[in-house]
Phi, psi and omega in degrees: 000135182279191180292131180259104177285138183258147175281171177300320180294322179291321176296322178297321178294322178291330176296322178295318175298320180296325178296321178296315178303312183297319180297315182289322177297322178297321178293322178295319177300315181295330182274354183278114180200164180304139179096340177282143176265158176293333174294323175299317180295321177297319178298318179299313180297319180297319179293321179291324174301314181299314182293329180280348180072030179244182181241152175287138175276341190255322186297123182086356180295131186215070181285147172059031177080009176292163171296143177303134180292131190273347186247172173265346173238155163261129184235103190244115188258131171057256183281354176283128186275304181209166170068023175295135183272126179294147185207141174291346180269354184257098184263134179285144181239153177304131180097349175289163160236148181226128174273120179252110181251131190212141177212153178223168173239125178230121181053036177087357181252141181265145167234144188211129181203160179210153178215147172255129187242135173281137180260111182065221180266127179242154177300155181302321180296324176293315178299324179295318178302314180298316181297314181296322179295317177295319177299320180297319176301313181300320179292322176295316179301320182299336180274353183277066184239148178305135180098332173287174178246158185305319183288347174296327178298307182294325180297320179293319178297309184299317181300317181291315182297311184289332176296337179260009174085013180257178182233143179266130177295136181257337188286339180233142185225168172286184191194163169291156179222149177181245175284347174235156181293320180238112176239172170286150003267164166288147183234090181296154178262022180216166184271201009278153177292167177078009181234167182089177184293155175292142175276131186234151173303141182100344173292140171237122190234142167262112179259126189210082176295137172242121192235129183249147175293321183253236182291153175279353187285153192234147168233156179246136180284169183290351180284359176080001184228307192293122176260132182234160175292141183294335182256004178077009179271168188294155175220148177231157187211129172228151182206140168227149167268127183233150173252137176270122177244172177303331183266001179122192184281144175235124180282123182270338185258054172243153178301000000 
């Protein structure tokens, strides 16, 4: 299936889904502190999903024959890049960072977003990684304009990340979003710019740089989901769902 361009009314419906995602992610950020387990955070998100009358985008998701994902959030700590499985046995410690990836379905439309949160006090170098990754997301979003090409997004992300001495993960990329969690096109977080399909109004994209302190290479744990850095060094992850309009990108996953 090719790229599904959305109408203004469809984008407005996705904006409502995005607001729910943003509200719940903000609550998860506020609840993230030393001593809390990733299972506690998953329970909080599940309860907020229930109260909002929406559905989890992640729980039970099983692409490509994987085991169904057991949580409503992905909770990825320190060297875990993405897809960390929440657990009551996994307690957060002062100085950790945790990537919280979260999505919902509202009236058939998906919203998807992620944030990396510092747990308590973290070293300046750790804070710098988180800051640069968020900046890279913002720079990538700015390139999601009509007439640009898909790889312009990744080229902007990669240039910023590598200028700060970090590496962009290649094994996972952003994606279209709509009636399905993952639609066309794929949105790489690396260049070269000036290549790939033209960006058009009506595209809705999840842009999500994953940035590592060391190598960009990835390994997967035996749980069939959790991706970690191959060298055991830290990783950060940010994501927004954005709509491309005639006037440029509009972030849908904001409060």
